[in-house]
Short mmCIF file of C-alpha atoms (C1' of nucleotides) in Angstrom, two decimals:
data_model
loop_
_atom_site.label_atom_id
_atom_site.label_comp_id
_atom_site.label_asym_id
_atom_site.label_seq_id
_atom_site.Cartn_x
_atom_site.Cartn_y
_atom_site.Cartn_z
CA MET A 1 -0.05 0.00 0.02
CA ASN A 2 1.85 3.07 -1.19
CA GLN A 3 0.94 6.66 -1.85
CA ASN A 4 0.78 7.31 -5.67
CA LYS A 5 -0.12 10.75 -7.01
CA GLN A 6 1.08 10.52 -10.53
CA GLN A 7 -1.46 12.02 -12.99
CA SER A 8 -0.89 9.24 -15.47
CA THR A 9 -2.84 6.87 -13.22
CA LEU A 10 -6.08 8.45 -14.36
CA GLU A 11 -5.17 10.15 -17.57
CA ASP A 12 -6.18 7.17 -19.70
CA ASN A 13 -9.23 6.12 -17.63
CA PRO A 14 -12.22 6.19 -19.92
CA VAL A 15 -14.51 7.65 -17.18
CA LEU A 16 -12.35 10.03 -15.31
CA GLY A 17 -9.65 10.57 -17.93
CA PRO A 18 -11.40 13.34 -19.83
CA LEU A 19 -12.04 15.38 -16.64
CA GLY A 20 -8.55 16.85 -16.70
CA PRO A 21 -5.58 17.26 -14.39
CA ASP A 22 -7.21 19.41 -11.82
CA ILE A 23 -9.87 16.85 -10.98
CA HIS A 24 -7.34 14.03 -11.23
CA ASP A 25 -5.15 15.82 -8.54
CA ALA A 26 -8.14 16.34 -6.33
CA LEU A 27 -9.26 12.86 -6.60
CA LEU A 28 -5.71 11.49 -6.01
CA ALA A 29 -4.91 13.81 -2.99
CA ASP A 30 -5.30 11.10 -0.44
CA ALA A 31 -5.91 8.10 -2.66
CA VAL A 32 -4.04 4.90 -2.29
CA GLN A 33 -2.89 2.46 -4.90
CA LEU A 34 -3.17 -1.15 -3.71
CA SER A 35 -1.57 -4.27 -5.22
CA VAL A 36 -4.03 -7.07 -4.73
CA PRO A 37 -2.91 -10.67 -5.29
CA SER A 38 -5.15 -13.11 -7.02
CA GLY A 39 -7.82 -14.62 -4.74
CA ALA A 40 -7.65 -11.73 -2.11
CA THR A 41 -10.78 -10.15 -0.85
CA LEU A 42 -11.02 -6.39 -1.08
CA PHE A 43 -14.03 -5.95 1.09
CA ARG A 44 -17.06 -7.77 2.22
CA GLN A 45 -20.77 -7.52 1.93
CA GLY A 46 -22.16 -5.32 4.71
CA GLU A 47 -19.21 -3.17 5.31
CA GLU A 48 -19.53 0.50 5.10
CA ALA A 49 -18.24 1.98 1.80
CA ARG A 50 -15.13 3.98 2.62
CA PHE A 51 -13.54 4.07 -0.72
CA LEU A 52 -14.39 4.33 -4.41
CA ARG A 53 -12.45 1.72 -6.29
CA VAL A 54 -10.93 1.99 -9.75
CA VAL A 55 -9.40 -0.94 -11.41
CA LEU A 56 -5.96 -0.11 -12.85
CA SER A 57 -5.02 -3.51 -14.00
CA GLY A 58 -6.24 -7.11 -13.44
CA ARG A 59 -9.74 -8.16 -12.77
CA ILE A 60 -12.03 -7.95 -9.88
CA ALA A 61 -15.26 -9.96 -9.27
CA LEU A 62 -18.19 -8.81 -7.30
CA MET A 63 -19.51 -11.87 -5.33
CA ALA A 64 -22.67 -12.34 -3.56
CA ARG A 65 -23.03 -14.96 -0.82
CA SER A 66 -26.05 -16.54 0.71
CA GLU A 67 -25.14 -17.66 4.22
CA GLU A 68 -22.06 -19.91 3.85
CA ASP A 69 -23.38 -22.32 1.28
CA ALA A 70 -24.03 -20.72 -2.02
CA GLU A 71 -21.82 -18.04 -3.78
CA THR A 72 -22.31 -16.28 -7.03
CA VAL A 73 -20.53 -13.68 -9.30
CA VAL A 74 -22.57 -10.71 -10.01
CA GLU A 75 -20.17 -9.05 -12.39
CA PHE A 76 -16.56 -8.82 -13.38
CA PHE A 77 -14.75 -5.54 -13.58
CA HIS A 78 -11.65 -4.83 -15.71
CA ALA A 79 -8.90 -2.18 -16.09
CA GLY A 80 -10.53 1.18 -16.29
CA ASP A 81 -13.73 0.36 -14.59
CA LEU A 82 -14.98 2.20 -11.55
CA PHE A 83 -16.96 0.01 -9.24
CA ILE A 84 -19.38 0.14 -6.24
CA ILE A 85 -20.11 3.68 -7.14
CA PRO A 86 -23.59 3.42 -5.66
CA ALA A 87 -22.72 2.51 -2.25
CA VAL A 88 -20.19 5.45 -2.22
CA VAL A 89 -22.67 7.88 -3.59
CA LEU A 90 -25.42 6.86 -1.20
CA HIS A 91 -23.24 6.32 1.77
CA LEU A 92 -24.45 2.85 2.30
CA PRO A 93 -22.96 -0.53 3.08
CA TYR A 94 -21.74 -2.77 0.28
CA LEU A 95 -24.33 -5.17 -1.09
CA MET A 96 -21.57 -7.53 -2.21
CA SER A 97 -18.04 -8.56 -1.56
CA ALA A 98 -15.15 -7.97 -4.00
CA ARG A 99 -12.34 -10.44 -4.74
CA ALA A 100 -9.46 -10.19 -7.20
CA VAL A 101 -9.60 -12.97 -9.81
CA GLU A 102 -6.03 -12.26 -10.92
CA ASP A 103 -3.14 -10.06 -9.64
CA SER A 104 -4.60 -6.59 -9.77
CA GLN A 105 -3.86 -2.89 -9.14
CA VAL A 106 -6.68 -1.10 -7.45
CA LEU A 107 -6.81 2.74 -6.80
CA MET A 108 -8.80 3.62 -3.63
CA ILE A 109 -10.30 7.02 -3.44
CA GLN A 110 -11.63 8.32 -0.15
CA ALA A 111 -15.50 8.11 -0.38
CA GLU A 112 -15.94 11.42 1.58
CA ARG A 113 -13.62 13.27 -0.72
CA PHE A 114 -15.34 11.68 -3.78
CA ARG A 115 -18.65 12.68 -2.61
CA SER A 116 -17.71 16.26 -1.87
CA LEU A 117 -15.90 16.53 -5.26
CA MET A 118 -19.08 15.36 -6.96
CA GLU A 119 -20.92 18.24 -5.24
CA GLN A 120 -18.28 20.80 -6.54
CA GLU A 121 -17.44 19.51 -10.03
CA HIS A 122 -20.26 19.27 -12.48
CA ALA A 123 -18.20 17.35 -15.00
CA LEU A 124 -17.61 14.72 -12.48
CA SER A 125 -21.20 14.21 -11.61
CA LEU A 126 -22.00 14.00 -15.32
CA ALA A 127 -19.42 11.35 -15.86
CA ILE A 128 -20.73 9.31 -12.99
CA ALA A 129 -24.21 9.54 -14.21
CA ASN A 130 -22.97 8.17 -17.56
CA GLU A 131 -21.07 5.39 -16.06
CA LEU A 132 -24.03 4.44 -13.85
CA SER A 133 -26.19 4.37 -16.94
CA ARG A 134 -23.91 1.92 -18.73
CA HIS A 135 -23.87 -0.17 -15.51
CA TRP A 136 -27.64 -0.06 -15.34
CA ARG A 137 -27.97 -1.52 -18.86
CA MET A 138 -25.37 -4.25 -18.04
CA LEU A 139 -27.42 -5.38 -15.07
CA ILE A 140 -30.64 -5.22 -16.99
CA ARG A 141 -29.14 -7.49 -19.70
CA GLN A 142 -28.13 -9.97 -16.95
CA ILE A 143 -31.68 -9.92 -15.43
CA LYS A 144 -33.11 -10.52 -18.87
CA ASP A 145 -30.60 -13.29 -19.36
CA LEU A 146 -31.44 -15.03 -16.12
CA LYS A 147 -35.20 -14.77 -16.60
CA LEU A 148 -35.55 -15.51 -20.11
CA ARG A 149 -32.87 -17.75 -21.29
CA SER A 150 -31.70 -21.37 -20.50
CA ALA A 151 -28.21 -22.04 -19.31
CA PRO A 152 -26.86 -23.04 -22.73
CA GLN A 153 -28.44 -19.95 -24.21
CA ARG A 154 -26.79 -17.82 -21.58
CA LEU A 155 -23.46 -19.31 -22.49
CA ALA A 156 -23.94 -18.77 -26.17
CA ALA A 157 -24.83 -15.05 -25.62
CA TYR A 158 -21.73 -14.77 -23.39
CA LEU A 159 -19.51 -16.20 -25.95
CA LEU A 160 -21.00 -13.92 -28.66
CA SER A 161 -20.41 -10.95 -26.39
CA LEU A 162 -16.67 -11.85 -26.33
CA ALA A 163 -16.40 -12.13 -30.23
CA PRO A 164 -15.57 -9.11 -32.25
CA ASP A 165 -18.46 -7.56 -34.14
CA ASP A 166 -17.46 -8.92 -37.52
CA ALA A 167 -21.04 -9.45 -38.86
CA GLY A 168 -21.09 -13.21 -38.71
CA GLN A 169 -17.40 -13.99 -39.42
CA PRO A 170 -16.10 -17.10 -37.62
CA ALA A 171 -14.18 -16.02 -34.44
CA SER A 172 -11.52 -17.23 -32.23
CA ILE A 173 -11.78 -16.02 -28.69
CA GLU A 174 -10.00 -16.68 -25.31
CA LEU A 175 -12.01 -17.10 -22.14
CA PRO A 176 -11.05 -14.25 -19.78
CA GLU A 177 -11.84 -16.30 -16.56
CA LYS A 178 -11.62 -19.65 -15.16
CA ARG A 179 -14.53 -21.79 -16.19
CA ARG A 180 -15.79 -22.14 -12.62
CA MET A 181 -16.00 -18.24 -12.40
CA ILE A 182 -17.81 -17.95 -15.73
CA ALA A 183 -20.23 -20.56 -14.65
CA ARG A 184 -21.06 -18.53 -11.48
CA ARG A 185 -21.38 -15.28 -13.45
CA LEU A 186 -23.83 -17.04 -15.87
CA GLY A 187 -25.86 -18.42 -12.95
CA MET A 188 -25.14 -22.23 -13.34
CA ALA A 189 -23.10 -24.88 -11.74
CA PRO A 190 -19.59 -25.60 -13.19
CA GLU A 191 -20.86 -29.08 -14.20
CA ASN A 192 -23.64 -27.51 -16.26
CA LEU A 193 -21.21 -25.17 -17.87
CA SER A 194 -19.39 -28.18 -19.28
CA ARG A 195 -22.69 -29.64 -20.51
CA ALA A 196 -23.65 -26.46 -22.11
CA PHE A 197 -20.41 -26.36 -24.00
CA ARG A 198 -20.92 -29.81 -25.39
CA GLN A 199 -24.45 -28.89 -26.38
CA LEU A 200 -23.21 -25.76 -28.22
CA SER A 201 -20.92 -27.96 -30.38
CA GLU A 202 -23.99 -28.43 -32.40
CA TYR A 203 -23.79 -24.70 -33.18
CA GLY A 204 -20.19 -24.61 -34.25
CA VAL A 205 -18.49 -23.97 -30.92
CA ARG A 206 -15.15 -25.72 -30.44
CA SER A 207 -13.43 -25.33 -27.11
CA ASN A 208 -9.91 -26.27 -26.17
CA GLY A 209 -8.85 -25.12 -22.70
CA ARG A 210 -9.35 -21.33 -22.74
CA GLN A 211 -9.31 -21.07 -26.48
CA VAL A 212 -12.86 -21.16 -28.08
CA GLN A 213 -13.59 -21.13 -31.83
CA LEU A 214 -17.00 -19.95 -32.97
CA THR A 215 -17.27 -21.34 -36.53
CA ASP A 216 -21.01 -20.65 -37.07
CA ILE A 217 -22.04 -17.22 -35.52
CA PRO A 218 -25.25 -16.99 -37.26
CA SER A 219 -26.69 -20.30 -35.86
CA LEU A 220 -25.30 -19.36 -32.43
CA GLN A 221 -27.19 -15.99 -32.56
CA ALA A 222 -30.30 -17.71 -33.72
CA PHE A 223 -30.02 -20.28 -30.87
CA CYS A 224 -29.64 -17.75 -28.05
CA ALA A 225 -32.29 -15.22 -29.34
CA TYR A 226 -29.85 -12.53 -30.13
CA ASP A 227 -32.21 -9.60 -30.52
CA ASP A 228 -30.58 -8.36 -27.38
CA LEU A 229 -29.48 -5.06 -28.94
CA VAL A 230 -26.23 -3.68 -27.51
CA MET B 1 -52.31 13.93 -24.50
CA ASN B 2 -52.32 17.58 -23.43
CA GLN B 3 -49.77 20.25 -22.69
CA ASN B 4 -49.36 20.81 -18.99
CA LYS B 5 -46.90 23.24 -17.57
CA GLN B 6 -48.04 23.68 -14.03
CA GLN B 7 -45.20 23.54 -11.59
CA SER B 8 -47.17 21.52 -9.04
CA THR B 9 -46.45 18.54 -11.27
CA LEU B 10 -42.89 18.15 -10.20
CA GLU B 11 -42.92 20.04 -6.90
CA ASP B 12 -43.47 17.05 -4.78
CA ASN B 13 -41.40 14.68 -6.82
CA PRO B 14 -38.78 13.07 -4.59
CA VAL B 15 -35.96 13.23 -7.15
CA LEU B 16 -36.83 16.51 -9.07
CA GLY B 17 -38.76 18.30 -6.44
CA PRO B 18 -35.89 19.65 -4.58
CA LEU B 19 -34.32 21.26 -7.65
CA GLY B 20 -36.61 24.26 -7.51
CA PRO B 21 -38.99 26.00 -9.76
CA ASP B 22 -36.57 27.30 -12.39
CA ILE B 23 -35.34 23.82 -13.28
CA HIS B 24 -38.97 22.62 -13.18
CA ASP B 25 -39.93 25.10 -15.62
CA ALA B 26 -37.05 24.22 -18.01
CA LEU B 27 -37.88 20.58 -17.74
CA LEU B 28 -41.59 21.21 -18.47
CA ALA B 29 -41.06 23.60 -21.27
CA ASP B 30 -42.15 21.26 -23.99
CA ALA B 31 -43.14 18.20 -21.93
CA VAL B 32 -46.25 16.36 -22.24
CA GLN B 33 -48.58 14.81 -19.77
CA LEU B 34 -50.04 11.49 -20.94
CA SER B 35 -53.01 9.46 -19.52
CA VAL B 36 -52.33 5.85 -19.89
CA PRO B 37 -55.05 3.26 -19.47
CA SER B 38 -54.27 0.07 -17.74
CA GLY B 39 -52.74 -2.48 -20.13
CA ALA B 40 -51.53 0.08 -22.61
CA THR B 41 -47.99 -0.04 -23.92
CA LEU B 42 -45.87 3.18 -23.61
CA PHE B 43 -43.04 2.11 -25.75
CA ARG B 44 -41.34 -1.05 -26.97
CA GLN B 45 -37.93 -2.65 -26.60
CA GLY B 46 -35.60 -1.47 -29.41
CA GLU B 47 -37.22 2.03 -30.06
CA GLU B 48 -35.18 5.04 -29.62
CA ALA B 49 -35.40 6.82 -26.35
CA ARG B 50 -37.16 10.12 -27.19
CA PHE B 51 -38.48 10.92 -23.83
CA LEU B 52 -37.66 10.65 -20.13
CA ARG B 53 -40.69 9.48 -18.33
CA VAL B 54 -41.90 10.37 -14.87
CA VAL B 55 -44.61 8.38 -13.26
CA LEU B 56 -47.16 10.86 -11.78
CA SER B 57 -49.69 8.31 -10.68
CA GLY B 58 -50.58 4.75 -11.26
CA ARG B 59 -47.97 1.96 -12.02
CA ILE B 60 -45.75 1.11 -14.89
CA ALA B 61 -44.08 -2.19 -15.50
CA LEU B 62 -40.90 -2.68 -17.57
CA MET B 63 -41.22 -5.81 -19.48
CA ALA B 64 -38.68 -7.77 -21.44
CA ARG B 65 -39.65 -10.28 -24.13
CA SER B 66 -37.84 -13.16 -25.66
CA GLU B 67 -39.23 -13.47 -29.31
CA GLU B 68 -42.91 -13.72 -28.78
CA ASP B 69 -43.15 -16.64 -26.32
CA ALA B 70 -41.81 -15.77 -22.94
CA GLU B 71 -42.29 -12.27 -21.21
CA THR B 72 -41.09 -11.13 -17.83
CA VAL B 73 -41.38 -8.09 -15.59
CA VAL B 74 -38.08 -6.49 -14.84
CA GLU B 75 -39.37 -3.88 -12.40
CA PHE B 76 -42.46 -1.93 -11.36
CA PHE B 77 -42.39 1.94 -11.08
CA HIS B 78 -44.68 3.92 -9.06
CA ALA B 79 -45.76 7.65 -8.57
CA GLY B 80 -42.70 9.82 -8.24
CA ASP B 81 -40.29 7.39 -10.01
CA LEU B 82 -38.29 8.36 -13.12
CA PHE B 83 -37.69 5.56 -15.40
CA ILE B 84 -35.52 4.53 -18.38
CA ILE B 85 -33.03 7.30 -17.41
CA PRO B 86 -30.15 5.29 -18.80
CA ALA B 87 -31.51 5.09 -22.39
CA VAL B 88 -32.12 8.89 -22.30
CA VAL B 89 -28.69 9.68 -20.86
CA LEU B 90 -26.82 7.51 -23.30
CA HIS B 91 -29.07 8.20 -26.28
CA LEU B 92 -29.53 4.44 -26.88
CA PRO B 93 -32.56 2.37 -27.79
CA TYR B 94 -34.81 0.96 -24.89
CA LEU B 95 -33.72 -2.39 -23.56
CA MET B 96 -37.33 -3.22 -22.47
CA SER B 97 -40.95 -2.30 -23.19
CA ALA B 98 -43.17 -0.24 -20.71
CA ARG B 99 -46.73 -1.08 -19.87
CA ALA B 100 -49.23 0.48 -17.63
CA VAL B 101 -50.48 -1.99 -15.06
CA GLU B 102 -53.22 0.37 -13.86
CA ASP B 103 -54.55 3.68 -15.24
CA SER B 104 -51.58 6.09 -15.04
CA GLN B 105 -50.48 9.59 -15.56
CA VAL B 106 -47.04 9.91 -17.08
CA LEU B 107 -44.92 13.02 -17.75
CA MET B 108 -42.80 12.86 -20.85
CA ILE B 109 -39.78 15.20 -20.98
CA GLN B 110 -38.05 15.65 -24.27
CA ALA B 111 -34.89 13.52 -24.16
CA GLU B 112 -32.80 16.17 -25.91
CA ARG B 113 -33.95 18.90 -23.53
CA PHE B 114 -33.20 16.70 -20.58
CA ARG B 115 -29.68 15.92 -21.71
CA SER B 116 -28.84 19.52 -22.33
CA LEU B 117 -30.33 20.48 -19.07
CA MET B 118 -28.11 17.87 -17.26
CA GLU B 119 -25.18 19.56 -18.94
CA GLN B 120 -26.11 23.00 -17.69
CA GLU B 121 -27.54 22.15 -14.26
CA HIS B 122 -25.17 20.47 -11.69
CA ALA B 123 -27.96 19.93 -9.26
CA LEU B 124 -29.89 17.93 -11.84
CA SER B 125 -26.88 15.61 -12.74
CA LEU B 126 -26.35 15.15 -9.01
CA ALA B 127 -29.93 14.12 -8.55
CA ILE B 128 -29.74 11.84 -11.57
CA ALA B 129 -26.55 10.23 -10.22
CA ASN B 130 -28.31 9.54 -6.94
CA GLU B 131 -31.42 8.12 -8.45
CA LEU B 132 -29.32 5.84 -10.68
CA SER B 133 -27.47 4.65 -7.70
CA ARG B 134 -30.73 3.67 -5.94
CA HIS B 135 -31.82 1.81 -9.10
CA TRP B 136 -28.52 0.01 -9.37
CA ARG B 137 -29.00 -1.44 -5.86
CA MET B 138 -32.52 -2.47 -6.72
CA LEU B 139 -31.20 -4.42 -9.66
CA ILE B 140 -28.31 -5.92 -7.79
CA ARG B 141 -30.81 -7.19 -5.24
CA GLN B 142 -32.85 -8.77 -7.85
CA ILE B 143 -29.85 -10.40 -9.37
CA LYS B 144 -28.91 -11.79 -6.08
CA ASP B 145 -32.46 -13.00 -5.55
CA LEU B 146 -32.51 -14.85 -8.81
CA LYS B 147 -29.14 -16.46 -8.37
CA LEU B 148 -29.22 -17.30 -4.88
CA ARG B 149 -32.75 -17.92 -3.66
CA SER B 150 -35.42 -20.54 -4.50
CA ALA B 151 -38.84 -19.44 -5.73
CA PRO B 152 -40.54 -19.69 -2.29
CA GLN B 153 -37.63 -17.71 -0.75
CA ARG B 154 -38.03 -14.98 -3.41
CA LEU B 155 -41.69 -14.70 -2.54
CA ALA B 156 -40.85 -14.52 1.10
CA ALA B 157 -38.38 -11.80 0.68
CA TYR B 158 -40.87 -9.90 -1.60
CA LEU B 159 -43.58 -10.11 1.07
CA LEU B 160 -41.23 -8.88 3.74
CA SER B 161 -40.20 -5.91 1.61
CA LEU B 162 -43.91 -4.94 1.52
CA ALA B 163 -44.29 -5.07 5.29
CA PRO B 164 -43.58 -2.10 7.61
CA ASP B 165 -40.25 -2.13 9.41
CA ASP B 166 -41.79 -2.86 12.74
CA ALA B 167 -39.04 -5.14 14.02
CA GLY B 168 -40.93 -8.53 13.73
CA GLN B 169 -44.48 -7.40 14.51
CA PRO B 170 -47.08 -9.38 12.60
CA ALA B 171 -48.12 -7.40 9.54
CA SER B 172 -51.11 -7.13 7.25
CA ILE B 173 -50.30 -6.21 3.71
CA GLU B 174 -51.97 -5.75 0.39
CA LEU B 175 -50.45 -7.00 -2.91
CA PRO B 176 -49.83 -4.10 -5.13
CA GLU B 177 -50.18 -6.14 -8.33
CA LYS B 178 -52.08 -8.93 -9.84
CA ARG B 179 -50.55 -12.32 -8.93
CA ARG B 180 -49.65 -13.05 -12.35
CA MET B 181 -47.62 -9.85 -12.55
CA ILE B 182 -45.91 -10.62 -9.20
CA ALA B 183 -45.04 -14.06 -10.46
CA ARG B 184 -43.32 -12.63 -13.61
CA ARG B 185 -41.53 -10.02 -11.53
CA LEU B 186 -40.19 -12.69 -9.18
CA GLY B 187 -39.02 -14.91 -12.03
CA MET B 188 -41.56 -17.80 -11.80
CA ALA B 189 -44.65 -19.15 -13.40
CA PRO B 190 -48.01 -18.03 -11.99
CA GLU B 191 -48.54 -21.69 -11.00
CA ASN B 192 -45.44 -21.76 -8.96
CA LEU B 193 -46.40 -18.48 -7.19
CA SER B 194 -49.62 -20.40 -5.87
CA ARG B 195 -47.50 -23.22 -4.69
CA ALA B 196 -45.01 -20.83 -3.10
CA PHE B 197 -47.91 -19.23 -1.18
CA ARG B 198 -49.02 -22.55 0.03
CA GLN B 199 -45.67 -23.56 1.18
CA LEU B 200 -45.24 -20.27 3.07
CA SER B 201 -48.32 -21.00 5.12
CA GLU B 202 -45.88 -23.04 7.21
CA TYR B 203 -44.15 -19.70 8.11
CA GLY B 204 -47.13 -17.72 9.17
CA VAL B 205 -48.34 -16.45 5.85
CA ARG B 206 -52.04 -16.29 5.33
CA SER B 207 -53.46 -14.92 2.12
CA ASN B 208 -57.02 -14.23 0.96
CA GLY B 209 -57.17 -12.44 -2.43
CA ARG B 210 -54.92 -9.42 -2.37
CA GLN B 211 -54.84 -9.31 1.39
CA VAL B 212 -51.86 -11.06 3.09
CA GLN B 213 -51.21 -11.55 6.84
CA LEU B 214 -47.67 -12.24 7.88
CA THR B 215 -48.04 -13.69 11.46
CA ASP B 216 -44.51 -14.87 12.01
CA ILE B 217 -42.07 -12.36 10.61
CA PRO B 218 -39.06 -13.77 12.25
CA SER B 219 -39.51 -17.25 10.79
CA LEU B 220 -40.09 -15.85 7.39
CA GLN B 221 -36.92 -13.86 7.73
CA ALA B 222 -34.97 -16.98 8.66
CA PHE B 223 -36.44 -18.83 5.78
CA CYS B 224 -35.46 -16.43 3.09
CA ALA B 225 -31.99 -15.66 4.43
CA TYR B 226 -32.81 -12.03 5.27
CA ASP B 227 -29.26 -10.70 5.69
CA ASP B 228 -30.07 -8.74 2.66
CA LEU B 229 -29.35 -5.30 4.34
CA VAL B 230 -31.42 -2.76 2.77
"C1'" DG C 1 -78.96 -11.04 -10.79
"C1'" DG C 2 -77.05 -13.80 -14.17
"C1'" DG C 3 -73.51 -14.86 -17.18
"C1'" DC C 4 -69.14 -14.45 -19.18
"C1'" DA C 5 -64.34 -13.88 -19.06
"C1'" DA C 6 -60.24 -13.26 -16.82
"C1'" DC C 7 -57.62 -14.96 -13.16
"C1'" DC C 8 -56.23 -18.25 -10.01
"C1'" DT C 9 -55.46 -22.80 -8.29
"C1'" DT C 10 -54.62 -27.63 -8.54
"C1'" DG C 11 -52.79 -32.10 -10.22
"C1'" DA C 12 -50.00 -34.85 -13.37
"C1'" DC C 13 -46.30 -34.85 -15.89
"C1'" DA C 14 -41.86 -33.44 -18.37
"C1'" DT C 15 -37.56 -31.45 -18.14
"C1'" DG C 16 -33.88 -28.23 -16.88
"C1'" DA C 17 -30.55 -27.82 -13.62
"C1'" DG C 18 -28.14 -29.03 -9.07
"C1'" DT C 19 -25.69 -32.55 -6.42
"C1'" DC C 20 -22.68 -36.28 -5.62
"C1'" DA C 21 -19.00 -39.19 -6.74
"C1'" DA C 22 -15.61 -40.83 -9.66
"C1'" DC C 23 -12.41 -40.15 -13.27
"C1'" DT C 24 -9.43 -37.21 -16.26
"C1'" DT C 25 -6.81 -33.21 -17.45
"C1'" DC C 26 -3.92 -29.58 -16.49
"C1'" DG C 27 -0.34 -26.75 -14.32
"C1'" DG C 28 3.09 -25.70 -11.14
"C1'" DA C 29 6.81 -27.08 -7.73
"C1'" DG C 30 10.54 -29.65 -6.51
"C1'" DC D 1 10.50 -35.32 -15.31
"C1'" DT D 2 7.43 -36.63 -11.88
"C1'" DC D 3 4.22 -35.75 -8.60
"C1'" DC D 4 0.43 -33.63 -6.56
"C1'" DG D 5 -3.43 -30.79 -6.01
"C1'" DA D 6 -6.64 -27.92 -8.26
"C1'" DA D 7 -9.81 -27.55 -12.02
"C1'" DG D 8 -12.62 -29.68 -15.45
"C1'" DT D 9 -15.54 -33.49 -17.08
"C1'" DT D 10 -18.83 -37.33 -17.00
"C1'" DG D 11 -22.56 -40.27 -15.44
"C1'" DA D 12 -26.41 -41.22 -12.22
"C1'" DC D 13 -29.63 -39.43 -9.54
"C1'" DT D 14 -32.56 -35.93 -7.31
"C1'" DC D 15 -35.19 -32.01 -7.06
"C1'" DA D 16 -37.12 -27.75 -8.44
"C1'" DT D 17 -39.47 -25.39 -11.74
"C1'" DG D 18 -41.99 -25.10 -16.15
"C1'" DT D 19 -46.01 -26.90 -18.84
"C1'" DC D 20 -50.40 -28.67 -19.86
"C1'" DA D 21 -55.06 -29.35 -18.87
"C1'" DA D 22 -58.94 -29.02 -16.02
"C1'" DG D 23 -61.65 -27.02 -12.52
"C1'" DG D 24 -62.80 -23.23 -9.38
"C1'" DT D 25 -63.12 -18.43 -8.16
"C1'" DT D 26 -63.76 -13.59 -8.71
"C1'" DG D 27 -65.34 -9.75 -10.51
"C1'" DC D 28 -67.48 -7.05 -14.11
"C1'" DC D 29 -70.91 -5.80 -17.52
"C1'" DC D 30 -75.38 -6.05 -19.32
#
DNA sequence: GGGCAACCTTGACATGAGTCAACTTCGGAG
DNA sequence: CTCCGAAGTTGACTCATGTCAAGGTTGCCC
């Protein structure tokens, strides 16, 4: 845990970057940059939100637990993402825990400072409203996924979301997470993810470790009802 | 559909009310107030977002459809709520359709005007960031619900959310929607909602039409894992 | 007040998905 | 290179939930 005030930390952030060096300096005044090893927990469900987090590198999973037994991944966040904004904005406890799924660098901005800066800086509150709007739509898609699609359809939609937008061209992609984590994000047991992959071989999905080939995008899209409009 | 510029429309709105009459006037300049009969559709998934909507009275359901067959309720919105803010803010098509579930009054604010007003008025962008934060947490709760709880547990949690916060006192509540709609909101078939109600009779739930008595709140809380921290 | 049409409920059944246990594969450490 | 543990796969089974069909209830409109 070491102080780090270099502007470059936020300059290329897609949300905060465009706000300019003055706001960066203010945000970083007493911010802390933290190295988080894979598997480490950043905070737990129920704790008070004392920091806004920005992923500088690596990947963070937001996990929800149901009293000891079951655990699920609500969403992954990657380099450039701000996460748990709502708990910070509303001054409320976290609804989820956060865990690094690979070695990560996380910037922690004091919640109190962030809130007062939002009060002062119009541009910052606009950027946050935009970011929250994007998050909102991510969550809506997940809810639609869970309520309207079967497990294999959810996997198909997930694979399509990883593929480039090449209008139906065959694609070769690499799974960004361990299969167990992907299963939890998609709301199924790891065993069922296996079976879903096997079922999708019928639609041109070939997988070998983390490498996955999608040889027939149109049939995959048809299978999972891909009207989902990004 | 008739022009309506009286300030009183927004004065008592929990989100926009505190912003003051100047902003109200600006928002209402070319806004339209619409009477929507129960069952009518306000807009459909995929359409461009041309208006921000405010529920003045009644209730609106956001519905998602999966090619003709299945349909689900993502969320209900009530008097005072702003909805589909993200589509307006990001200038993107709706991810869902909206339908009135009872006779409603809806205020429609031009999307373009709303966006430019957010650029001008710091207080408005702050209010929107706050509202989006609340929505975000609503959606997170729903995702946790769907991924971690069984159908009867989801019903139990829903009933508890309708009860006053009287620390375990027996409560008498009224279901705000038709059972079919509640079932879709909770992610189950109407038939399963019936069975879930019967199962909850073991935990002190007595229902008669829309009237529901919760006679044993603590056991209900235990049943549905009520660590959910509001 | 009668009748019709939603809506809700109930039972029987089909099926998707979770669980458990065994086996296989992969990757890292020595 | 080999070993070991974690991760992934597979099959058998169970259970929850959806589906279909029938019957019952409610409430509204004439």
